[in-house]
Tab-separated table of C-alpha atoms in Angstrom:
chain	number	residue	atom	x	y	z
A	1	MET	CA	22.800	-50.281	294.310
A	2	THR	CA	20.286	-47.944	295.883
A	3	GLY	CA	19.640	-44.398	294.783
A	4	GLU	CA	21.508	-43.105	297.858
A	5	GLN	CA	24.562	-45.138	296.961
A	6	ASP	CA	24.477	-43.721	293.436
A	7	ASP	CA	24.247	-40.143	294.710
A	8	PHE	CA	27.723	-38.533	294.600
A	9	SER	CA	26.487	-34.984	295.269
A	10	HIS	CA	28.405	-34.849	298.548
A	11	LEU	CA	31.698	-35.163	296.632
A	12	ASP	CA	33.578	-32.341	294.966
A	13	ARG	CA	33.830	-32.142	291.163
A	14	ALA	CA	36.988	-34.272	290.986
A	15	GLY	CA	35.444	-36.853	293.321
A	16	ARG	CA	32.254	-37.075	291.260
A	17	ALA	CA	34.290	-37.497	288.052
A	18	THR	CA	36.357	-40.275	289.631
A	19	ALA	CA	33.258	-42.045	290.951
A	20	ASN	CA	31.540	-41.899	287.569
A	21	LEU	CA	34.643	-43.298	285.855
A	22	ALA	CA	34.781	-46.166	288.334
A	23	ARG	CA	31.095	-46.900	287.725
A	24	ASN	CA	31.506	-46.817	283.929
A	25	PRO	CA	34.425	-49.053	282.846
A	26	SER	CA	33.775	-48.365	279.149
A	27	LEU	CA	34.354	-44.650	279.654
A	28	THR	CA	37.538	-45.368	281.601
A	29	VAL	CA	38.829	-47.553	278.794
A	30	ASN	CA	37.971	-45.012	276.090
A	31	ILE	CA	39.742	-42.218	277.955
A	32	THR	CA	42.772	-44.399	278.713
A	33	ILE	CA	43.131	-45.608	275.123
A	34	ALA	CA	42.629	-42.158	273.604
A	35	GLY	CA	45.121	-40.653	276.051
A	36	SER	CA	47.686	-43.384	275.373
A	37	ILE	CA	47.428	-42.957	271.603
A	38	LEU	CA	47.697	-39.165	271.853
A	39	LEU	CA	50.692	-39.364	274.217
A	40	ALA	CA	52.439	-41.882	271.953
A	41	TRP	CA	52.010	-39.646	268.889
A	42	LEU	CA	53.215	-36.566	270.797
A	43	LEU	CA	56.372	-38.356	271.962
A	44	LEU	CA	57.045	-39.833	268.533
A	45	GLY	CA	56.476	-36.446	266.901
A	46	ALA	CA	58.888	-34.733	269.298
A	47	MET	CA	61.492	-37.421	268.630
A	48	ALA	CA	61.000	-37.117	264.872
A	49	ILE	CA	61.515	-33.335	265.035
A	50	ARG	CA	64.822	-33.808	266.830
A	51	GLY	CA	65.824	-36.497	264.362
A	52	ALA	CA	65.092	-34.254	261.383
A	53	GLU	CA	67.314	-31.542	262.825
A	54	SER	CA	70.212	-33.926	263.421
A	55	ARG	CA	70.594	-35.252	259.877
A	56	LEU	CA	71.002	-33.949	256.376
A	57	PRO	CA	67.743	-32.910	254.670
A	58	GLY	CA	66.147	-35.172	252.122
A	59	ALA	CA	64.153	-37.729	254.089
A	60	PRO	CA	60.381	-37.635	253.484
A	61	GLY	CA	58.696	-35.083	255.716
A	62	ASP	CA	61.900	-33.492	257.005
A	63	VAL	CA	61.033	-30.124	255.468
A	64	VAL	CA	57.795	-30.025	257.447
A	65	LEU	CA	59.400	-31.319	260.638
A	66	ARG	CA	62.149	-28.696	260.558
A	67	TYR	CA	59.573	-25.918	260.716
A	68	LEU	CA	57.786	-27.359	263.733
A	69	PRO	CA	58.765	-25.940	267.135
A	70	GLN	CA	61.130	-27.955	269.311
A	71	LEU	CA	59.528	-27.746	272.737
A	72	PRO	CA	61.606	-28.114	275.926
A	73	LEU	CA	61.332	-31.587	277.407
A	74	PRO	CA	62.230	-33.197	280.748
A	75	ASP	CA	65.772	-34.538	281.032
A	76	VAL	CA	64.548	-38.129	281.077
A	77	LEU	CA	62.901	-37.678	277.661
A	78	GLU	CA	65.961	-35.908	276.281
A	79	ARG	CA	68.086	-38.873	277.362
A	80	PHE	CA	65.550	-41.298	275.919
A	81	PHE	CA	65.529	-39.462	272.574
A	82	GLY	CA	69.311	-39.278	272.589
A	83	LEU	CA	69.641	-43.037	273.027
A	84	CYS	CA	67.228	-43.638	270.149
A	85	LEU	CA	68.859	-41.118	267.801
A	86	THR	CA	72.516	-41.947	268.334
A	87	PRO	CA	74.325	-44.372	265.984
A	88	ALA	CA	73.539	-48.011	266.635
A	89	ARG	CA	76.074	-50.276	268.225
A	90	LEU	CA	76.284	-53.898	269.267
A	91	ASP	CA	78.498	-54.089	272.319
A	92	ALA	CA	78.377	-54.761	276.036
A	93	GLY	CA	77.391	-51.168	276.793
A	94	SER	CA	74.344	-50.998	274.560
A	95	GLY	CA	71.831	-52.199	277.167
A	96	ALA	CA	70.381	-48.737	277.786
A	97	GLN	CA	70.053	-48.129	274.062
A	98	PHE	CA	68.342	-51.478	273.587
A	99	LEU	CA	65.781	-50.652	276.301
A	100	ALA	CA	65.207	-47.230	274.734
A	101	LEU	CA	64.610	-48.860	271.347
A	102	ILE	CA	62.108	-51.271	272.900
A	103	ALA	CA	60.259	-48.252	274.307
A	104	MET	CA	60.423	-46.501	270.919
A	105	TRP	CA	58.974	-49.483	269.023
A	106	PHE	CA	56.333	-49.929	271.720
A	107	LEU	CA	55.286	-46.295	271.305
A	108	MET	CA	55.037	-46.936	267.567
A	109	ALA	CA	52.847	-49.981	268.234
A	110	VAL	CA	50.561	-48.024	270.571
A	111	ALA	CA	50.287	-45.175	268.059
A	112	THR	CA	49.646	-47.311	264.969
A	113	MET	CA	48.092	-50.562	266.210
A	114	LEU	CA	45.975	-49.615	269.224
A	115	PRO	CA	43.497	-47.592	267.092
A	116	SER	CA	42.823	-50.664	264.948
A	117	ALA	CA	42.236	-52.706	268.125
A	118	ALA	CA	39.528	-50.288	269.279
A	119	PRO	CA	36.649	-52.332	267.749
A	120	MET	CA	37.814	-55.433	269.606
A	121	ILE	CA	38.063	-53.518	272.876
A	122	ARG	CA	34.688	-51.869	272.309
A	123	THR	CA	33.133	-55.292	271.650
A	124	TYR	CA	34.499	-56.594	274.951
A	125	CYS	CA	33.118	-53.525	276.738
A	126	GLU	CA	29.672	-54.155	275.247
A	127	ILE	CA	29.688	-57.795	276.351
A	128	ALA	CA	30.997	-56.770	279.792
A	129	ASP	CA	28.289	-54.115	280.162
A	130	THR	CA	25.595	-56.689	279.345
A	131	ALA	CA	27.026	-59.093	281.916
A	132	ARG	CA	27.295	-56.340	284.528
A	133	ILE	CA	23.645	-55.316	284.009
A	134	LYS	CA	22.677	-58.944	284.678
A	135	GLY	CA	24.646	-58.812	287.919
A	136	GLU	CA	27.376	-61.186	286.710
A	137	PRO	CA	31.032	-60.663	287.710
A	138	VAL	CA	33.172	-58.972	285.047
A	139	ALA	CA	36.917	-58.530	284.567
A	140	HIS	CA	37.807	-54.920	283.855
A	141	PRO	CA	38.377	-54.196	280.126
A	142	LEU	CA	41.788	-52.684	280.872
A	143	ILE	CA	42.980	-56.195	281.760
A	144	LEU	CA	42.225	-57.219	278.164
A	145	VAL	CA	44.066	-54.130	276.901
A	146	ALA	CA	47.053	-54.943	279.118
A	147	GLY	CA	47.298	-58.435	277.638
A	148	TYR	CA	47.036	-57.052	274.103
A	149	LEU	CA	49.804	-54.527	274.726
A	150	CYS	CA	52.048	-57.133	276.374
A	151	THR	CA	52.128	-59.019	273.069
A	152	TRP	CA	53.281	-55.864	271.283
A	153	LEU	CA	55.813	-55.161	274.047
A	154	ALA	CA	57.392	-58.563	273.385
A	155	ALA	CA	57.328	-57.870	269.638
A	156	SER	CA	58.940	-54.474	270.284
A	157	ALA	CA	61.915	-56.246	271.845
A	158	GLY	CA	62.320	-58.258	268.650
A	159	PHE	CA	62.082	-55.163	266.451
A	160	ALA	CA	64.591	-53.371	268.711
A	161	ALA	CA	67.108	-56.197	268.338
A	162	LEU	CA	66.595	-56.180	264.569
A	163	THR	CA	67.091	-52.393	264.526
A	164	LEU	CA	70.440	-52.662	266.290
A	165	ALA	CA	71.567	-55.518	264.060
A	166	ILE	CA	70.619	-53.849	260.764
A	167	HIS	CA	71.760	-50.323	261.537
A	168	THR	CA	75.100	-51.515	262.881
A	169	PHE	CA	75.947	-52.351	259.276
A	170	ALA	CA	74.039	-49.477	257.620
A	171	PRO	CA	76.192	-46.854	255.847
A	172	SER	CA	75.261	-43.992	258.182
A	173	GLY	CA	74.703	-46.117	261.263
A	174	ARG	CA	72.041	-43.675	262.428
A	175	LEU	CA	68.872	-45.236	263.727
A	176	LEU	CA	66.478	-42.783	262.099
A	177	ASP	CA	67.936	-43.157	258.634
A	178	PRO	CA	66.422	-45.726	256.281
A	179	VAL	CA	68.593	-48.685	255.468
A	180	THR	CA	69.584	-48.644	251.836
A	181	GLY	CA	69.806	-50.938	248.873
A	182	PHE	CA	69.399	-54.649	249.334
A	183	ALA	CA	68.440	-54.491	253.041
A	184	ALA	CA	65.543	-52.122	252.374
A	185	ALA	CA	64.494	-54.128	249.324
A	186	ALA	CA	64.539	-57.336	251.389
A	187	ALA	CA	62.302	-55.745	254.055
A	188	LEU	CA	59.844	-54.570	251.395
A	189	LEU	CA	59.944	-57.950	249.643
A	190	VAL	CA	59.103	-59.832	252.851
A	191	ALA	CA	56.330	-57.349	253.682
A	192	GLY	CA	54.896	-57.533	250.165
A	193	LEU	CA	54.915	-61.322	249.903
A	194	TYR	CA	53.352	-61.712	253.345
A	195	GLN	CA	50.346	-59.671	252.227
A	196	PHE	CA	49.451	-62.558	249.867
A	197	SER	CA	50.002	-65.356	252.401
A	198	SER	CA	47.283	-67.557	253.873
A	199	LEU	CA	48.618	-66.878	257.381
A	200	LYS	CA	48.035	-63.158	256.857
A	201	GLN	CA	44.429	-63.813	255.812
A	202	ALA	CA	43.833	-66.182	258.718
A	203	CYS	CA	45.053	-63.579	261.224
A	204	LEU	CA	43.061	-60.865	259.479
A	205	THR	CA	39.887	-62.963	259.694
A	206	LYS	CA	40.345	-63.309	263.457
A	207	CYS	CA	40.925	-59.560	263.837
A	208	ARG	CA	37.821	-58.717	261.797
A	209	ASN	CA	35.527	-60.903	263.908
A	210	PRO	CA	36.316	-60.206	267.567
A	211	PHE	CA	32.796	-60.873	268.856
A	212	ALA	CA	32.831	-64.610	268.195
A	213	ILE	CA	36.225	-65.027	269.877
A	214	LEU	CA	35.421	-62.839	272.883
A	215	PHE	CA	31.985	-64.372	273.404
A	216	SER	CA	33.171	-67.976	273.102
A	217	SER	CA	36.150	-67.325	275.410
A	218	TRP	CA	34.219	-65.233	277.927
A	219	SER	CA	35.361	-65.469	281.531
A	220	ALA	CA	35.111	-63.416	284.702
A	221	LYS	CA	38.622	-64.431	285.779
A	222	PRO	CA	41.191	-61.644	285.227
A	223	GLY	CA	43.905	-64.163	284.329
A	224	ARG	CA	41.772	-65.660	281.552
A	225	ILE	CA	40.920	-62.208	280.175
A	226	PHE	CA	44.577	-61.192	280.273
A	227	ARG	CA	45.453	-64.326	278.298
A	228	LEU	CA	42.638	-63.532	275.886
A	229	GLY	CA	44.221	-60.107	275.366
A	230	LEU	CA	47.543	-61.812	274.660
A	231	GLU	CA	45.879	-64.028	272.070
A	232	GLN	CA	44.163	-61.077	270.389
A	233	GLY	CA	47.506	-59.298	270.341
A	234	LEU	CA	49.062	-62.302	268.622
A	235	TRP	CA	46.387	-62.224	265.898
A	236	CYS	CA	47.034	-58.523	265.426
A	237	LEU	CA	50.785	-59.104	265.341
A	238	GLY	CA	50.205	-61.803	262.748
A	239	CYS	CA	48.387	-59.233	260.613
A	240	CYS	CA	50.849	-56.392	260.935
A	241	TRP	CA	54.385	-57.507	261.780
A	242	ALA	CA	55.493	-57.490	258.142
A	243	LEU	CA	54.112	-53.990	257.574
A	244	MET	CA	56.298	-52.767	260.416
A	245	LEU	CA	59.327	-53.879	258.368
A	246	VAL	CA	58.510	-51.071	255.926
A	247	MET	CA	59.828	-48.671	258.560
A	248	PHE	CA	63.346	-49.984	257.911
A	249	ALA	CA	63.053	-48.877	254.296
A	250	VAL	CA	61.651	-45.397	254.965
A	251	GLY	CA	63.335	-44.580	258.274
A	252	VAL	CA	62.498	-46.066	261.646
A	253	MET	CA	61.053	-42.804	262.970
A	254	ASN	CA	59.282	-41.562	259.852
A	255	VAL	CA	56.038	-40.363	261.447
A	256	PHE	CA	54.334	-39.869	258.085
A	257	TRP	CA	54.792	-43.513	257.137
A	258	MET	CA	53.813	-44.516	260.669
A	259	ALA	CA	50.521	-42.682	260.228
A	260	LEU	CA	50.013	-44.269	256.807
A	261	ILE	CA	50.630	-47.781	258.150
A	262	GLY	CA	48.284	-47.123	261.077
A	263	LEU	CA	45.562	-45.836	258.738
A	264	PHE	CA	45.981	-48.771	256.355
A	265	THR	CA	45.842	-51.254	259.234
A	266	LEU	CA	42.602	-49.693	260.454
A	267	ILE	CA	41.062	-49.812	256.958
A	268	GLU	CA	42.258	-53.375	256.347
A	269	LYS	CA	40.656	-54.649	259.552
A	270	GLN	CA	37.374	-52.813	258.967
A	271	THR	CA	36.839	-53.982	255.376
A	272	THR	CA	36.065	-57.409	253.952
A	273	GLY	CA	37.846	-59.321	251.238
A	274	LYS	CA	41.479	-59.518	250.198
A	275	LEU	CA	41.676	-56.460	247.935
A	276	PRO	CA	43.294	-53.994	250.397
A	277	SER	CA	45.952	-56.530	251.417
A	278	ARG	CA	46.775	-57.483	247.843
A	279	VAL	CA	46.927	-53.898	246.582
A	280	ALA	CA	49.332	-53.047	249.406
A	281	GLY	CA	51.338	-56.200	248.699
A	282	ALA	CA	51.628	-55.378	244.988
A	283	ILE	CA	52.823	-51.835	245.769
A	284	LEU	CA	55.446	-53.141	248.190
A	285	LEU	CA	56.704	-55.746	245.709
A	286	VAL	CA	57.034	-53.179	242.907
A	287	TRP	CA	58.857	-50.890	245.311
A	288	ALA	CA	61.205	-53.716	246.329
A	289	VAL	CA	62.022	-54.568	242.699
A	290	ALA	CA	62.679	-50.898	241.926
A	291	LEU	CA	65.091	-50.663	244.848
A	292	LEU	CA	66.897	-53.826	243.711
A	293	VAL	CA	67.275	-52.435	240.194
A	294	VAL	CA	68.613	-49.110	241.503
A	295	SER	CA	70.967	-50.805	243.958
A	296	ALA	CA	72.359	-53.361	241.526
């Protein structure tokens, strides 16, 4: 590009901002990811506030949530929240609720898992910037992000189906309430045992070393980069799917536990060794045994 082509002074402020974003894919990705995470947390927080007001007090964090303001929302969000908060059912008319639950779990994945994927996305941006400086063709980083999120969208459908199945038989039947007794203990037991598994460590190793994977699988073809995002999403899912089961024990929309799981996932992927995983696994197993003893 020549200096004249780089000169956007003839554009208005909005035009210059748009041109600079288009010229700097890394900035576009950072803004998109940060905005997506913030939007997901805002929607989940608003849903959690409505859930706290619709049930008896006693769930963790409900006291705080009840004092937060309930802001007016568009009708489409009110309907979405209503579908997620109403008692679960398994019948021919539950299609809308199932789609709403997929969206709810996907929001949870964006809020808790996308921050821990930031190093992988940043690494791709760095490699892409180097290639672009050399004049080589580059697939936009958002294509990688789209592939990553598609994996979690598919997983969200599985978690939504599990939510309907479990809460259909839960005592209260309400989707925000934690399942009790043996079901909650089973979820914690699976999550705890998985923290010690070799598959968990293998997936965690892949997530901790994105550069080698991205560099060895580098391509300028958007389809290949999208598939690479899918693969990275699968490694991340392999790390974290069992931790998501904890939400069935504490309440599917418990934003405090969501934040804790997201923070732990970020720490686990940024540290080395097995200590964080095993400490978390031991805590979950003790918790599961305690629930079994209480429920017996």
